[in-house]
Short mmCIF file of N, CA and C in Angstrom, two decimals:
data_model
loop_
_atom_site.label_atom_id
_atom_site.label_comp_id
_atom_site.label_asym_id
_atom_site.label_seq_id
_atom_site.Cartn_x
_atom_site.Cartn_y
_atom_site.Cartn_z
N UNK N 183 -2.81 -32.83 3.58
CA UNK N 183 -2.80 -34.14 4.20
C UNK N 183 -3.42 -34.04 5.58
N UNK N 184 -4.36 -33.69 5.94
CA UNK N 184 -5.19 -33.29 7.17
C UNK N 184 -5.44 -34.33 7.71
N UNK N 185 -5.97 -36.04 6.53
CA UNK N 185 -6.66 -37.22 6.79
C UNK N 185 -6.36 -37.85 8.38
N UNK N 186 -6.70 -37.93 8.89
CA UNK N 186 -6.29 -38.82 10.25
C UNK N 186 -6.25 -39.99 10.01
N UNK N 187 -5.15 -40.64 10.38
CA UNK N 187 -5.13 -42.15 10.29
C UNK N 187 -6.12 -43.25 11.28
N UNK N 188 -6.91 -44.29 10.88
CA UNK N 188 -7.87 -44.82 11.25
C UNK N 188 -7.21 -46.32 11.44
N UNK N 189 -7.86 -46.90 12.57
CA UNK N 189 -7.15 -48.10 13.15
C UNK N 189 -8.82 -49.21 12.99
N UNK N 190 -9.29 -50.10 12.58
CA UNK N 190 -9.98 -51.38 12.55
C UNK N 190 -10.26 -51.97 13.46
N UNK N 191 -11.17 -51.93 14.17
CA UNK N 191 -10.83 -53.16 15.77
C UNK N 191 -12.29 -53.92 15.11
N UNK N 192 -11.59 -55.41 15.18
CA UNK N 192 -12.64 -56.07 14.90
C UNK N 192 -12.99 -57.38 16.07
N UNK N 193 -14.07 -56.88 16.65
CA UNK N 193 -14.10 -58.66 17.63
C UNK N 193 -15.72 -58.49 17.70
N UNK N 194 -16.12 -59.64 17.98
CA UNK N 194 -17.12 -59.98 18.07
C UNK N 194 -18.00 -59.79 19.70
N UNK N 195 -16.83 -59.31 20.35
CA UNK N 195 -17.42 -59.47 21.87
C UNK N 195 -17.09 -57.66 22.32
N UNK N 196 -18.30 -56.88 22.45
CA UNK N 196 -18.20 -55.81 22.63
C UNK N 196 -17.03 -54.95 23.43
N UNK N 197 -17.20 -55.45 24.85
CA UNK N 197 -16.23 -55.47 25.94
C UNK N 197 -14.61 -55.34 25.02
N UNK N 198 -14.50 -56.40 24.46
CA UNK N 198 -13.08 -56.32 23.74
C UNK N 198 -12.70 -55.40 23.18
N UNK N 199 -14.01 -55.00 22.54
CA UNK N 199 -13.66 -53.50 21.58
C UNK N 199 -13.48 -52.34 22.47
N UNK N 200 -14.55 -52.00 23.34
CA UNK N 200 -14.11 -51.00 24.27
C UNK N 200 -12.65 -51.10 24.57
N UNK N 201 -12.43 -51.81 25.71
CA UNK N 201 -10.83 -52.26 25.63
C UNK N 201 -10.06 -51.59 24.94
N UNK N 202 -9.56 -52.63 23.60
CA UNK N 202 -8.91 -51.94 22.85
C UNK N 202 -8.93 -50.56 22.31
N UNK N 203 -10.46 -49.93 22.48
CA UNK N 203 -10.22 -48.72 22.24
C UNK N 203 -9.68 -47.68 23.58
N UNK N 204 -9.74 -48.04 24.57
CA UNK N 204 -9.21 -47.52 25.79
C UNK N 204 -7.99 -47.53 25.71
N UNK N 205 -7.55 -48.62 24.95
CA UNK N 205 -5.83 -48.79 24.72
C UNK N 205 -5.34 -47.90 23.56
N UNK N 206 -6.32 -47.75 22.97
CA UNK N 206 -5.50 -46.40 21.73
C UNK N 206 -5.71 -45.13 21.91
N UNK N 207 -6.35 -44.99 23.15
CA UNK N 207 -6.81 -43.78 23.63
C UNK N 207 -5.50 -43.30 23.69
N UNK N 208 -5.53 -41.58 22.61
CA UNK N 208 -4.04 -40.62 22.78
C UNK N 208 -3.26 -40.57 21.73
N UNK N 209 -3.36 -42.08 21.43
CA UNK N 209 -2.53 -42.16 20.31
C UNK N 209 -3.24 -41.49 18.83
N UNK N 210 -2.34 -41.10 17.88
CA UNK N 210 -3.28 -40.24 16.83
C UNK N 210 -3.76 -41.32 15.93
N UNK N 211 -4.81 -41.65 16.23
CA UNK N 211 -5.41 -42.57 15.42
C UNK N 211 -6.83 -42.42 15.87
N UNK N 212 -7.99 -42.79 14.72
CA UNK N 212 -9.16 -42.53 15.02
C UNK N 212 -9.58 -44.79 14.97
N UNK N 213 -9.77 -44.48 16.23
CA UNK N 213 -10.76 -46.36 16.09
C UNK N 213 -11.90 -46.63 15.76
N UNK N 214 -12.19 -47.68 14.76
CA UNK N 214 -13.65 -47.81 14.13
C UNK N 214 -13.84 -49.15 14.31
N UNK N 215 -14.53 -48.97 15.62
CA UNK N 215 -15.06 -50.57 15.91
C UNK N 215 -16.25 -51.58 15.33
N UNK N 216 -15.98 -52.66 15.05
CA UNK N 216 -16.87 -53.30 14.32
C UNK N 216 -17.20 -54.65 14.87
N UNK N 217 -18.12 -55.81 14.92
CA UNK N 217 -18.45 -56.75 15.85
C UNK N 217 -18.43 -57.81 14.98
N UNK N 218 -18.25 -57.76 13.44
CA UNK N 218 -18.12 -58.97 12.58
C UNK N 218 -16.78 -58.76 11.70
N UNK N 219 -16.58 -60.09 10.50
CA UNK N 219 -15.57 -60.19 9.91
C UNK N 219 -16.34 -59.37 8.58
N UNK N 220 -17.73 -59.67 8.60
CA UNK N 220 -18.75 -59.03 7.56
C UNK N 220 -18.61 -57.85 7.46
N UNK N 221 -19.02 -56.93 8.40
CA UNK N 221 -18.76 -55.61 8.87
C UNK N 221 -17.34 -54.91 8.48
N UNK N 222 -16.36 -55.79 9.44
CA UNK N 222 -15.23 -54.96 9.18
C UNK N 222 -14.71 -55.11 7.53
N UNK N 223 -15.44 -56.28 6.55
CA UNK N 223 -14.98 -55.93 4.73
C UNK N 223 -15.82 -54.58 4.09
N UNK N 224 -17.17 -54.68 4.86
CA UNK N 224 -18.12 -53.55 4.80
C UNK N 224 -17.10 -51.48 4.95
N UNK N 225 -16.66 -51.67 5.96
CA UNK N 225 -16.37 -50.85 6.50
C UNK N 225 -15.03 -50.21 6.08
N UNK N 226 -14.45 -51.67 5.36
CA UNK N 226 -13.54 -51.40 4.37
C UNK N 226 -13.69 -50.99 2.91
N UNK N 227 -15.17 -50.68 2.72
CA UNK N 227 -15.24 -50.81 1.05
C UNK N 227 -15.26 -49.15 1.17
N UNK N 228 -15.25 -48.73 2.44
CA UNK N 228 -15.69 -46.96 2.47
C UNK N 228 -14.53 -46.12 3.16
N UNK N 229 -13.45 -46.74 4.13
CA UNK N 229 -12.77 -46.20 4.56
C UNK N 229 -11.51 -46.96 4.39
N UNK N 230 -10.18 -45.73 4.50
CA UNK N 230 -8.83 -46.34 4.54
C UNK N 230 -8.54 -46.83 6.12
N UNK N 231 -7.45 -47.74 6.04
CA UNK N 231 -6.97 -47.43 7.22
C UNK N 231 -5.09 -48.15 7.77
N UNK N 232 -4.79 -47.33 8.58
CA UNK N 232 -3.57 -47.71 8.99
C UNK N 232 -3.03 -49.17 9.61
N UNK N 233 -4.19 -49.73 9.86
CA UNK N 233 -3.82 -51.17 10.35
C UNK N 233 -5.06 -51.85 11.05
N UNK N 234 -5.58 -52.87 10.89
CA UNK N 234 -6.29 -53.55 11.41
C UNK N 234 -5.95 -54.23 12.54
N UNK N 235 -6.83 -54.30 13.77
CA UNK N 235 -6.72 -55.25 14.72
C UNK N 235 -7.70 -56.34 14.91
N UNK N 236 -7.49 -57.43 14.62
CA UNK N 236 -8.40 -58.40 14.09
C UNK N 236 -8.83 -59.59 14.97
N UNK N 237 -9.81 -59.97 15.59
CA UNK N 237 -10.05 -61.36 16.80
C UNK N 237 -9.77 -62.34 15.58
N UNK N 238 -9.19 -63.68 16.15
CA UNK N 238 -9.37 -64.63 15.64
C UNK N 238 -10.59 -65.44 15.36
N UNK N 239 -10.94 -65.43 16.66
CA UNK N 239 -12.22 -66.34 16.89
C UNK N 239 -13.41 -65.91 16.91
N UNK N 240 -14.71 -65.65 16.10
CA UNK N 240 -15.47 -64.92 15.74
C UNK N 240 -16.68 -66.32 15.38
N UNK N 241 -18.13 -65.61 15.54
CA UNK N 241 -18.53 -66.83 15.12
C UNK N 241 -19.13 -65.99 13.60
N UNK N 242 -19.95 -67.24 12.96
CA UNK N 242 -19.95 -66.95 11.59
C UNK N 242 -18.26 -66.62 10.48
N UNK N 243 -17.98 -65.60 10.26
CA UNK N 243 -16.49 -65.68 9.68
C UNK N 243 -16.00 -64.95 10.30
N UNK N 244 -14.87 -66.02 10.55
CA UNK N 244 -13.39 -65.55 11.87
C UNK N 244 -12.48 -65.18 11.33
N UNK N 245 -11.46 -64.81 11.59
CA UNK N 245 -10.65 -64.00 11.87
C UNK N 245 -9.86 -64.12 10.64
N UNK N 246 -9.96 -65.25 10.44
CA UNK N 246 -8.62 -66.11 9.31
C UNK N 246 -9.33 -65.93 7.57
N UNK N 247 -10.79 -66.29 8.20
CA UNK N 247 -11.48 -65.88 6.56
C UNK N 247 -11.44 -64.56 6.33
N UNK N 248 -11.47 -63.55 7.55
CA UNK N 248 -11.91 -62.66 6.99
C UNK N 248 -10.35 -61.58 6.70
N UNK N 249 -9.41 -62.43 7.09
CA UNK N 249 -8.11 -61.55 6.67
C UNK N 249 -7.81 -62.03 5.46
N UNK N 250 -8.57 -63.06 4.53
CA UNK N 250 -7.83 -63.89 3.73
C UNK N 250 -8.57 -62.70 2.41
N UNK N 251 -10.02 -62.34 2.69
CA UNK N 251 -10.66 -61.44 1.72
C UNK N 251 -10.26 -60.44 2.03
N UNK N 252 -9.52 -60.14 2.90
CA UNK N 252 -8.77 -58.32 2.92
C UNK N 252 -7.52 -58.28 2.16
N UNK N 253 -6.98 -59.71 2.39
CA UNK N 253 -5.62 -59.16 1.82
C UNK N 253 -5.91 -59.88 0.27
N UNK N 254 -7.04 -60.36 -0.92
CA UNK N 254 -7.79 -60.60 -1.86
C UNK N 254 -7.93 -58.99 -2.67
N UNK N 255 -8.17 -58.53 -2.00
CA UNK N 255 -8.87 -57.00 -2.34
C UNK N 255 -7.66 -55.98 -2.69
N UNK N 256 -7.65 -55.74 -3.77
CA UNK N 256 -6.57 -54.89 -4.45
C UNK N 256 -6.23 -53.49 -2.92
N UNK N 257 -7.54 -52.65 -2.86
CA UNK N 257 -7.53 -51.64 -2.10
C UNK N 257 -6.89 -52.04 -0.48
N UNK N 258 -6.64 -53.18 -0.43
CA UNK N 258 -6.82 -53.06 1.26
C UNK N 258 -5.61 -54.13 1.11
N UNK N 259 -5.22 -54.79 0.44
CA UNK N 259 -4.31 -55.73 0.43
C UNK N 259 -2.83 -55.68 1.36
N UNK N 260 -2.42 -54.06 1.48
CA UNK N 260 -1.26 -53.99 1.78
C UNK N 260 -1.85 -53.39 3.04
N UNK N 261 -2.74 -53.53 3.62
CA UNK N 261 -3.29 -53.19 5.15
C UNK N 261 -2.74 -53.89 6.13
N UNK N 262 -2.02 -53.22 6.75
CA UNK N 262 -1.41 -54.36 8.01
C UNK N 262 -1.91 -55.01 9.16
N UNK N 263 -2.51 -56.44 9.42
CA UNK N 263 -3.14 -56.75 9.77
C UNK N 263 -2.68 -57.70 11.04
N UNK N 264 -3.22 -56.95 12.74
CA UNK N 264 -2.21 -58.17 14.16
C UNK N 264 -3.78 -58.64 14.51
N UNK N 265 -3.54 -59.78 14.62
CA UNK N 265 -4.64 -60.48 15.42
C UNK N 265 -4.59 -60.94 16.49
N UNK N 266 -5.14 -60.60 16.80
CA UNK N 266 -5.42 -60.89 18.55
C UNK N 266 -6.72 -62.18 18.73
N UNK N 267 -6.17 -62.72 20.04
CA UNK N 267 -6.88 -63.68 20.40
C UNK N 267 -6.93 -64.60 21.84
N UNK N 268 -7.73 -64.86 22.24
CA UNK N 268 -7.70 -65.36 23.29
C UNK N 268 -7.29 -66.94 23.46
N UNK N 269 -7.30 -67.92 22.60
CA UNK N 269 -6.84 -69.08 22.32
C UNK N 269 -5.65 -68.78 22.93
N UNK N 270 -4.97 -70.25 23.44
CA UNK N 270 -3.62 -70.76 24.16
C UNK N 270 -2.50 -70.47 23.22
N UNK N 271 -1.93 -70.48 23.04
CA UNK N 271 -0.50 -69.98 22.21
C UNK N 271 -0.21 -71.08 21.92
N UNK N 272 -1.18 -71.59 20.84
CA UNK N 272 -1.17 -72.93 19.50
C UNK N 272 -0.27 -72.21 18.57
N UNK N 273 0.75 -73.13 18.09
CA UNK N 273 1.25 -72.48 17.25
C UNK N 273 1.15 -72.28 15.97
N UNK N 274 0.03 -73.48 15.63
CA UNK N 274 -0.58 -73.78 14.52
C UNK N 274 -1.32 -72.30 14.13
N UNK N 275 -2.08 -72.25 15.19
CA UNK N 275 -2.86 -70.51 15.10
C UNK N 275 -2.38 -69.41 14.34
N UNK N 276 -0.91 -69.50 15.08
CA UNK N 276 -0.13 -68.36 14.59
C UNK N 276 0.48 -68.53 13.40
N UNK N 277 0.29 -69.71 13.12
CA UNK N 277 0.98 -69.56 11.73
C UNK N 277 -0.13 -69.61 10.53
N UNK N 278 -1.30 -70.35 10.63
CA UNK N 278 -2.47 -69.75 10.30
C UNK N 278 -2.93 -68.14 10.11
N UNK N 279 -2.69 -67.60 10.61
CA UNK N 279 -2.66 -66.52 10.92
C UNK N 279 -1.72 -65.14 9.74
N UNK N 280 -0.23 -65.96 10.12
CA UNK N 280 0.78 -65.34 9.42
C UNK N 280 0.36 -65.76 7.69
N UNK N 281 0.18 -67.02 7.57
CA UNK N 281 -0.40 -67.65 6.18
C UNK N 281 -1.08 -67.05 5.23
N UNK N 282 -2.01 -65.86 5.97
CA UNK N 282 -3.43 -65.51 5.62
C UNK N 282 -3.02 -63.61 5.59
N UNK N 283 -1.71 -63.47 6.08
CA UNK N 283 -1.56 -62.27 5.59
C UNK N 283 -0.83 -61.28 7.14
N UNK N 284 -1.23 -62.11 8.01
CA UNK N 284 -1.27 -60.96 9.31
C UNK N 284 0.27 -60.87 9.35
N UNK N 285 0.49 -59.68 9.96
CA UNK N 285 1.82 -58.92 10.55
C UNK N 285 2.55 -59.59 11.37
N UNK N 286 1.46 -59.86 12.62
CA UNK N 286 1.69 -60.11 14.15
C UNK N 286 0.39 -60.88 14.15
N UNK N 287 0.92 -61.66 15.37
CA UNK N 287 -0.23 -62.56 16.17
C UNK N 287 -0.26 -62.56 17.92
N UNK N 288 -1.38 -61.77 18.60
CA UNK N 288 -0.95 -61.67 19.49
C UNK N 288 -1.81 -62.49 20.77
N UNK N 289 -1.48 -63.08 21.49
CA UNK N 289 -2.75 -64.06 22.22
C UNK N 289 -2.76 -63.23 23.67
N UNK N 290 -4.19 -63.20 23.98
CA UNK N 290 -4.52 -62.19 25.47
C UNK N 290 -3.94 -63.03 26.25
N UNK N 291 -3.98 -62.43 27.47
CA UNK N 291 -4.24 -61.69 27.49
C UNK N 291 -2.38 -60.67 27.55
N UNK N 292 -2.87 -59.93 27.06
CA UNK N 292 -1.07 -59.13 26.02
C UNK N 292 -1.04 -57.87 26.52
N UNK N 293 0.40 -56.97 26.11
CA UNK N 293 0.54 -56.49 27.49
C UNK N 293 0.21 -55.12 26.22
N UNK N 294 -0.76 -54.04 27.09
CA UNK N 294 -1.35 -53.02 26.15
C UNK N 294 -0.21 -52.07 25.71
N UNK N 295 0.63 -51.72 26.33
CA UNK N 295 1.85 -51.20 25.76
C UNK N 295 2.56 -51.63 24.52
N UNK N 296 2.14 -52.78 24.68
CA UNK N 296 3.03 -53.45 23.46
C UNK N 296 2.20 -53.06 22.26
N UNK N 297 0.91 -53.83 22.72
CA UNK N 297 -0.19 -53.62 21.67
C UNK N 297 -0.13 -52.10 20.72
N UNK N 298 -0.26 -50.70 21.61
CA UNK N 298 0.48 -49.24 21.73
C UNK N 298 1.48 -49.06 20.29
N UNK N 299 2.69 -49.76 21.28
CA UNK N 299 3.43 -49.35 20.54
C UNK N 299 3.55 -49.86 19.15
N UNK N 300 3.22 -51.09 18.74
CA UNK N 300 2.98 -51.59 17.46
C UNK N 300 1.83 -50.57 16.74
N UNK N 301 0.77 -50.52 16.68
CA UNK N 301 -0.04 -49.93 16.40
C UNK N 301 0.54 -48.47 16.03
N UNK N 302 1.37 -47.86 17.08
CA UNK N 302 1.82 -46.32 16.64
C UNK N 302 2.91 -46.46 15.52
N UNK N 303 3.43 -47.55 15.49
CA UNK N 303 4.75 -48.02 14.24
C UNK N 303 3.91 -47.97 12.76
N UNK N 304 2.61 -48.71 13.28
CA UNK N 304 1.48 -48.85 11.32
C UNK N 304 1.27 -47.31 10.97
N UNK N 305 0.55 -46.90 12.65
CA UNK N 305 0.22 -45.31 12.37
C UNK N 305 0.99 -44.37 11.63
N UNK N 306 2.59 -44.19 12.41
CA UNK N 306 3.47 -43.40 11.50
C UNK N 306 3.89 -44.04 10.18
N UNK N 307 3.64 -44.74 9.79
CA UNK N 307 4.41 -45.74 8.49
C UNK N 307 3.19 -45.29 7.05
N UNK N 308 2.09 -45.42 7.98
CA UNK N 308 0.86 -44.87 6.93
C UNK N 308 0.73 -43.50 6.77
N UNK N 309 1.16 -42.42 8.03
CA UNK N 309 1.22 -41.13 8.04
C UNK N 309 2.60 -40.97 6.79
N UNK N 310 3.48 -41.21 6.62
CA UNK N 310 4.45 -41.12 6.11
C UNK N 310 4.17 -41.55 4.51
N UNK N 311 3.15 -42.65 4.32
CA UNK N 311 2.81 -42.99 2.95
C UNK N 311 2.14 -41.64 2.39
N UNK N 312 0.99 -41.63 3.53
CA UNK N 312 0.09 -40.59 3.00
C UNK N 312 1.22 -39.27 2.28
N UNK N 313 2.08 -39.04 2.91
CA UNK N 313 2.85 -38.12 3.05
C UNK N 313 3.71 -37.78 1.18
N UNK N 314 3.96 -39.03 1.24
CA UNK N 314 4.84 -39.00 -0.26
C UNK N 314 4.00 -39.38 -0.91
N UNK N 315 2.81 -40.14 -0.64
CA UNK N 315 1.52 -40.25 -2.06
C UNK N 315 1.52 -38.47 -2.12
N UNK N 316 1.23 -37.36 -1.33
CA UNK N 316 0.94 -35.95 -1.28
C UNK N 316 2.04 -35.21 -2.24
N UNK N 317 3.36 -35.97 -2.05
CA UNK N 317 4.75 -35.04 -2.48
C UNK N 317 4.88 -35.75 -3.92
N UNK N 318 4.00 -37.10 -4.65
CA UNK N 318 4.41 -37.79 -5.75
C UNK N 318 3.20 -36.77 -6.85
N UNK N 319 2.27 -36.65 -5.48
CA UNK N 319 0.93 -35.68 -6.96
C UNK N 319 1.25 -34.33 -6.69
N UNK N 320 2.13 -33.73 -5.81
CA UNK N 320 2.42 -32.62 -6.41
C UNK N 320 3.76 -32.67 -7.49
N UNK N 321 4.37 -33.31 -7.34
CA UNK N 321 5.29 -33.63 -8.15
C UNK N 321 4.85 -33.85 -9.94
N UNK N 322 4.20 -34.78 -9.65
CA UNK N 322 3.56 -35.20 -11.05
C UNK N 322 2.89 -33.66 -11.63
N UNK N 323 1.97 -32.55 -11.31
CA UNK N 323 1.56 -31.98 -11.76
C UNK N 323 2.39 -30.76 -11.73
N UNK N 324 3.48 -30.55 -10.70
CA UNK N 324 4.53 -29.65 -11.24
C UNK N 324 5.32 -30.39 -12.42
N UNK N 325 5.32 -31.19 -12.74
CA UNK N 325 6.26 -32.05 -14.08
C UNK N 325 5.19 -31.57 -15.44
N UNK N 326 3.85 -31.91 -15.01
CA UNK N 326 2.72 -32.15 -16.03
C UNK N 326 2.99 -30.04 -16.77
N UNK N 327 3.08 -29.27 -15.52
CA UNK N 327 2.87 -27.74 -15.64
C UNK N 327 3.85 -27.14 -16.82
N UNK N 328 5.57 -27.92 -16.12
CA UNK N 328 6.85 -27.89 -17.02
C UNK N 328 6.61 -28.13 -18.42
N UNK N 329 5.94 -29.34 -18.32
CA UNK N 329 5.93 -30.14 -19.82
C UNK N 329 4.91 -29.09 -20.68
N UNK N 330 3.97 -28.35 -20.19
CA UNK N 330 3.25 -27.16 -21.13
C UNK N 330 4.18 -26.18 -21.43
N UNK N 331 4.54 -25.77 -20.33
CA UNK N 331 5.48 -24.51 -20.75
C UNK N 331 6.40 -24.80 -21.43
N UNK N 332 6.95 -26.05 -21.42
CA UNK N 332 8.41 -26.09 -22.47
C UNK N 332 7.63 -26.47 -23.84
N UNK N 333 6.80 -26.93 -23.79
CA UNK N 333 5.91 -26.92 -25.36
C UNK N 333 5.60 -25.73 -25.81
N UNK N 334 4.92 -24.92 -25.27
CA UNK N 334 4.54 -23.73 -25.11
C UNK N 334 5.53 -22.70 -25.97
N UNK N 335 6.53 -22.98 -25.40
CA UNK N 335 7.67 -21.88 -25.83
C UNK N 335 9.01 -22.56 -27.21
N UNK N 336 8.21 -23.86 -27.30
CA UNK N 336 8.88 -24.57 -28.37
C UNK N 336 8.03 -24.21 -29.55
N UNK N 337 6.65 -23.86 -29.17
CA UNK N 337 6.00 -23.70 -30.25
C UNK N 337 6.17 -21.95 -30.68
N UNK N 338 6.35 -21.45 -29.60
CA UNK N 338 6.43 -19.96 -30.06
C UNK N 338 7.96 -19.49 -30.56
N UNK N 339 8.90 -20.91 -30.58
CA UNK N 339 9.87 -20.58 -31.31
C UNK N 339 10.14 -21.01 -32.95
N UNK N 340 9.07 -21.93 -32.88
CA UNK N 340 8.63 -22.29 -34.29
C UNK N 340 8.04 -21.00 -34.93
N UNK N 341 7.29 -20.42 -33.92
CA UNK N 341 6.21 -19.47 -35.31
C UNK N 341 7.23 -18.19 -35.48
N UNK N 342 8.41 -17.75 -34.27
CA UNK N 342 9.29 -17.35 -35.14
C UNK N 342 10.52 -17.27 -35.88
N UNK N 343 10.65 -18.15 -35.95
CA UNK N 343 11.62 -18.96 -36.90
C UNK N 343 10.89 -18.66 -38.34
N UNK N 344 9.80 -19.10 -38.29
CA UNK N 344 8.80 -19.37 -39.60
C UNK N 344 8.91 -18.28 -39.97
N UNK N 345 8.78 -16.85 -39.08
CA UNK N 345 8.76 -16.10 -39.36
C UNK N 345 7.40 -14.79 -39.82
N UNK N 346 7.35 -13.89 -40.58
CA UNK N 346 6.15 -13.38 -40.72
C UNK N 346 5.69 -11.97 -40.28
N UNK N 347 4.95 -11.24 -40.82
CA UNK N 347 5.08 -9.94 -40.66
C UNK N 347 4.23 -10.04 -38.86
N UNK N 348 3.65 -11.05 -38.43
CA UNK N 348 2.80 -11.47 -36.67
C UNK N 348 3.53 -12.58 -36.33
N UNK N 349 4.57 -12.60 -36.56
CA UNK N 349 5.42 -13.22 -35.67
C UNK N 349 5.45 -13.19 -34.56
N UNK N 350 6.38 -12.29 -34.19
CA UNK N 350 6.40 -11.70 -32.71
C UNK N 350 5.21 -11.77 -31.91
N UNK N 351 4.60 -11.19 -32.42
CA UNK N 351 2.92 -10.50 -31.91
C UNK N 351 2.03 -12.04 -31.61
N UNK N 352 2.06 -13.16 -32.58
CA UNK N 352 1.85 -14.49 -32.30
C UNK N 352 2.54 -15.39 -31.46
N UNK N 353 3.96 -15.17 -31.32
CA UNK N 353 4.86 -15.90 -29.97
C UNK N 353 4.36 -15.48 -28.93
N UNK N 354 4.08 -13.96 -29.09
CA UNK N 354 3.93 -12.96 -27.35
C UNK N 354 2.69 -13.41 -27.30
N UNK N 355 1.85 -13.88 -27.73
CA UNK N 355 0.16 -14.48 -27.60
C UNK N 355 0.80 -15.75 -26.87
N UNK N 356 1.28 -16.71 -27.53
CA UNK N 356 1.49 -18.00 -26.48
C UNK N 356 2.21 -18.18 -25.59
N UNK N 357 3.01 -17.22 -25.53
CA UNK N 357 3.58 -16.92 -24.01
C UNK N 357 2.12 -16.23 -23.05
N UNK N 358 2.13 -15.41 -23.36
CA UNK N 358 0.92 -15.17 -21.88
C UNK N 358 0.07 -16.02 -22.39
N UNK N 359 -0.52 -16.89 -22.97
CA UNK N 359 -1.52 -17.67 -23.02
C UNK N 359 -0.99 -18.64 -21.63
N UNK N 360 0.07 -19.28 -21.92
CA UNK N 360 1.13 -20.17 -20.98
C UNK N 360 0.78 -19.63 -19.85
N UNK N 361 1.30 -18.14 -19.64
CA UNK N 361 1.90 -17.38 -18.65
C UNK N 361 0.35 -17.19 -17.69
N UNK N 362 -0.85 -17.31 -17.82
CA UNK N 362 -1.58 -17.31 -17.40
C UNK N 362 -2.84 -18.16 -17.46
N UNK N 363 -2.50 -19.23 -18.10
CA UNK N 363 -2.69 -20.69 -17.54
C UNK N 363 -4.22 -21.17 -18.58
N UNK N 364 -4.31 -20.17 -19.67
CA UNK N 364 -5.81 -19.83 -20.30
C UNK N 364 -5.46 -20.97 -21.69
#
């Protein structure tokens, strides 16, 4: 599980992105800044990530269309998504917002700690998925390993049961066959 968890910053106004990436500076997360709603579905068709930070107000498709095709998309659906925005604290916004899938709604100018600490809550929550997706496929293929060997040795109790002057000599074949994975 080496993967580093990756954070979304999507705004349309460069400056913003810097910003926000100054604000995740430390935290274990890698930021992949993007300047459209286009871009950041783009950017999603190739990478995972722990949480999106999303502008509302974007020109061409904003904030609201473009969370509505993230959370559409089987792969990215359960991506946790705070939007940020510079608009007055309409409340219509925010519930627009919440409607369309987002977590949180946060209007600038907002206090970067906060921003921080939310962001490190998606981070560990996705570190922790990653974690038991890791412990469910080793699991599954220590189950898958069991399920040979107990066949394995069900069958080499058939051939002697059955009996036969290569009995033995045919069980002790599918045991180390088992026993060394051939």
């Amino acid at each position: 599980m080496g993967e580093r968890a990756k954070a979304l910053l999507v705004d349309d106004r460069r400056d913003n992105l810097l910003a926000l990436e100054a604000i995740l500076q430390g935290l274990p997360v890698t930021a992949v800044a993007v300047e459209s709603g286009e871009a950041a579905l783009k950017q999603l068709l190739t990478d995972d990530f722990a949480v999106i930070l999303l502008d509302a107000h974007m020109p061409n498709m904003d904030g609201f269309e473009t969370a509505s095709h993230i959370k559409r998309r089987e792969r990215t659906r359960h991506v946790p998504i705070l939007f940020l925005t510079a608009a007055d604290r309409d409340a219509q916004l925010a519930l627009r917002g919440y409607a369309v899938g987002a977590v949180d709604y946060l209007t600038k100018p907002f206090d970067p700690w906060v921003l921080r600490a939310k962001v490190s809550i998606f981070v560990e929550l996705w570190v922790k998925n990653q974690q038991l997706k890791a412990v469910s496929e080793a699991t599954k293929e220590r189950d898958s390993q069991w399920l040979r060997l107990t066949e394995t040795v069900d069958e080499a109790a058939r051939v002697l049961r059955a009996g036969g002057a290569d009995a033995a000599t045919e069980a002790l074949a599918l045991l180390e066959k088992a026993r060394w994975g051939s």
